[in-house]
C-alpha positions as a Python dict, from the first residue, in 0.01 Angstrom:
ca = {
    (1, 'M'): (0, 0, 0),
    (2, 'S'): (-117, 251, -226),
    (3, 'E'): (-4, 55, -538),
    (4, 'T'): (-224, -289, -396),
    (5, 'V'): (-506, -70, -366),
    (6, 'Q'): (-473, 73, -723),
    (7, 'A'): (-419, -247, -876),
    (8, 'N'): (-732, -382, -712),
    (9, 'Q'): (-951, -109, -788),
    (10, 'Q'): (-869, -178, -1133),
    (11, 'T'): (-972, -580, -1142),
    (12, 'G'): (-1258, -476, -893),
    (13, 'Q'): (-1171, -693, -621),
    (14, 'P'): (-1144, -629, -268),
    (15, 'V'): (-804, -593, -113),
    (16, 'V'): (-786, -887, 113),
    (17, 'Y'): (-486, -970, 347),
    (18, 'W'): (-432, -1331, 504),
    (19, 'G'): (-267, -1429, 804),
    (20, 'T'): (-183, -1752, 990),
    (21, 'G'): (-180, -1758, 1358),
    (22, 'R'): (-80, -2072, 1589),
    (23, 'R'): (-127, -2104, 1990),
    (24, 'K'): (-109, -2466, 2136),
    (25, 'T'): (-306, -2661, 1891),
    (26, 'A'): (-520, -2432, 1792),
    (27, 'V'): (-454, -2249, 1425),
    (28, 'A'): (-651, -1913, 1321),
    (29, 'R'): (-696, -1792, 924),
    (30, 'V'): (-778, -1444, 982),
    (31, 'R'): (-884, -1236, 645),
    (32, 'L'): (-830, -828, 684),
    (33, 'L'): (-1100, -660, 462),
    (34, 'P'): (-1116, -267, 475),
    (35, 'G'): (-1443, -222, 656),
    (36, 'T'): (-1624, -86, 992),
    (37, 'G'): (-1481, -304, 1244),
    (38, 'R'): (-1718, -609, 1190),
    (39, 'I'): (-1550, -940, 1343),
    (40, 'V'): (-1701, -1286, 1254),
    (41, 'V'): (-1525, -1600, 1382),
    (42, 'N'): (-1676, -1957, 1264),
    (43, 'G'): (-1939, -1748, 1092),
    (44, 'R'): (-2032, -1606, 1455),
    (45, 'P'): (-2024, -1262, 1609),
    (46, 'F'): (-1687, -1226, 1800),
    (47, 'E'): (-1894, -1115, 2080),
    (48, 'N'): (-2072, -1457, 2108),
    (49, 'Y'): (-1771, -1661, 2001),
    (50, 'F'): (-1536, -1491, 2286),
    (51, 'P'): (-1822, -1420, 2600),
    (52, 'L'): (-1496, -1327, 2811),
    (53, 'E'): (-1371, -944, 2780),
    (54, 'A'): (-1027, -1064, 2907),
    (55, 'L'): (-1004, -1335, 2565),
    (56, 'R'): (-1168, -1064, 2342),
    (57, 'V'): (-918, -775, 2437),
    (58, 'H'): (-628, -1094, 2408),
    (59, 'A'): (-736, -1139, 2028),
    (60, 'L'): (-784, -766, 1939),
    (61, 'Q'): (-462, -640, 2065),
    (62, 'A'): (-256, -582, 1731),
    (63, 'L'): (-558, -390, 1602),
    (64, 'V'): (-623, -174, 1899),
    (65, 'T'): (-216, -124, 1919),
    (66, 'T'): (-213, 16, 1585),
    (67, 'G'): (-537, 220, 1602),
    (68, 'L'): (-696, 10, 1291),
    (69, 'K'): (-949, -170, 1477),
    (70, 'D'): (-1251, 45, 1276),
    (71, 'K'): (-1055, 45, 961),
    (72, 'F'): (-1070, -353, 888),
    (73, 'D'): (-1359, -617, 875),
    (74, 'V'): (-1176, -935, 1048),
    (75, 'R'): (-1306, -1261, 923),
    (76, 'V'): (-1145, -1609, 1109),
    (77, 'N'): (-1159, -1917, 1058),
    (78, 'V'): (-1052, -2098, 1374),
    (79, 'Q'): (-1001, -2453, 1436),
    (80, 'G'): (-845, -2675, 1746),
    (81, 'G'): (-728, -2616, 2100),
    (82, 'G'): (-968, -2425, 2390),
    (83, 'V'): (-1092, -2053, 2381),
    (84, 'S'): (-726, -1926, 2505),
    (85, 'G'): (-524, -2083, 2248),
    (86, 'Q'): (-779, -1972, 1996),
    (87, 'A'): (-783, -1607, 2091),
    (88, 'G'): (-407, -1656, 2107),
    (89, 'A'): (-414, -1776, 1758),
    (90, 'I'): (-636, -1496, 1630),
    (91, 'R'): (-427, -1227, 1760),
    (92, 'L'): (-89, -1378, 1588),
    (93, 'G'): (-300, -1409, 1259),
    (94, 'I'): (-410, -1070, 1286),
    (95, 'A'): (-74, -927, 1347),
    (96, 'R'): (75, -1148, 1034),
    (97, 'A'): (-231, -1006, 837),
    (98, 'L'): (-127, -649, 944),
    (99, 'L'): (239, -702, 854),
    (100, 'K'): (157, -745, 517),
    (101, 'M'): (-69, -483, 458),
    (102, 'D'): (187, -257, 575),
    (103, 'P'): (565, -345, 664),
    (104, 'N'): (627, -48, 845),
    (105, 'L'): (409, -181, 1128),
    (106, 'R'): (670, -408, 1226),
    (107, 'P'): (838, -210, 1470),
    (108, 'V'): (526, -148, 1704),
    (109, 'L'): (376, -496, 1628),
    (110, 'R'): (725, -664, 1753),
    (111, 'A'): (762, -380, 2040),
    (112, 'E'): (423, -501, 2194),
    (113, 'G'): (538, -853, 2135),
    (114, 'L'): (274, -949, 1896),
    (115, 'L'): (497, -1149, 1594),
    (116, 'T'): (630, -1385, 1852),
    (117, 'R'): (492, -1743, 1831),
    (118, 'D'): (435, -1890, 2191),
    (119, 'S'): (575, -2172, 2127),
    (120, 'R'): (446, -2354, 2469),
    (121, 'E'): (299, -2677, 2414),
    (122, 'K'): (171, -2960, 2662),
    (123, 'E'): (409, -3165, 2733),
    (124, 'R'): (378, -3528, 2732),
    (125, 'K'): (284, -3785, 2947),
    (126, 'K'): (605, -4040, 3051),
    (127, 'Y'): (569, -4372, 3092),
    (128, 'G'): (614, -4524, 3494),
    (129, 'Q'): (424, -4159, 3573),
    (130, 'P'): (73, -4081, 3650),
    (131, 'G'): (178, -3701, 3398),
    (132, 'A'): (430, -3533, 3224),
    (133, 'R'): (622, -3414, 3567),
    (134, 'K'): (426, -3589, 3879),
    (135, 'R'): (535, -3936, 4023),
    (136, 'F'): (390, -4171, 4178),
    (137, 'Q'): (398, -4178, 4536),
    (138, 'F'): (743, -4292, 4662),
    (139, 'S'): (822, -4546, 4990),
    (140, 'K'): (1115, -4592, 5120),
    (141, 'R'): (988, -4915, 5286),
}
């Protein structure tokens, strides 16, 4: 990590770590910058974007687990899906960005399951049925 910081101090560029996370149909592009813990999602403050405490805790689990919540500013661009899918996408994006910053965090993140992409997607509706699994009412006679 120190080599990256020194190289960037010579060029005068801020150190930025990128991570991409996906969940259901949501895609989050996450940037980690050294800072004080400010989090911005799509140009809005984190608390305004996710009013539910459970979603905020879920999205920030990687930063809290590693103890780096107050050492980085997080900028997120997230598209698609609903609020739960977006929170999951942000969670994976942050974990991947932290891994790029410090590969030694892999065992900690892996133990919490933060590096695993949740592959569950919506099952498609089949013809001859009202939904993916539901059948029309069966009548014997």
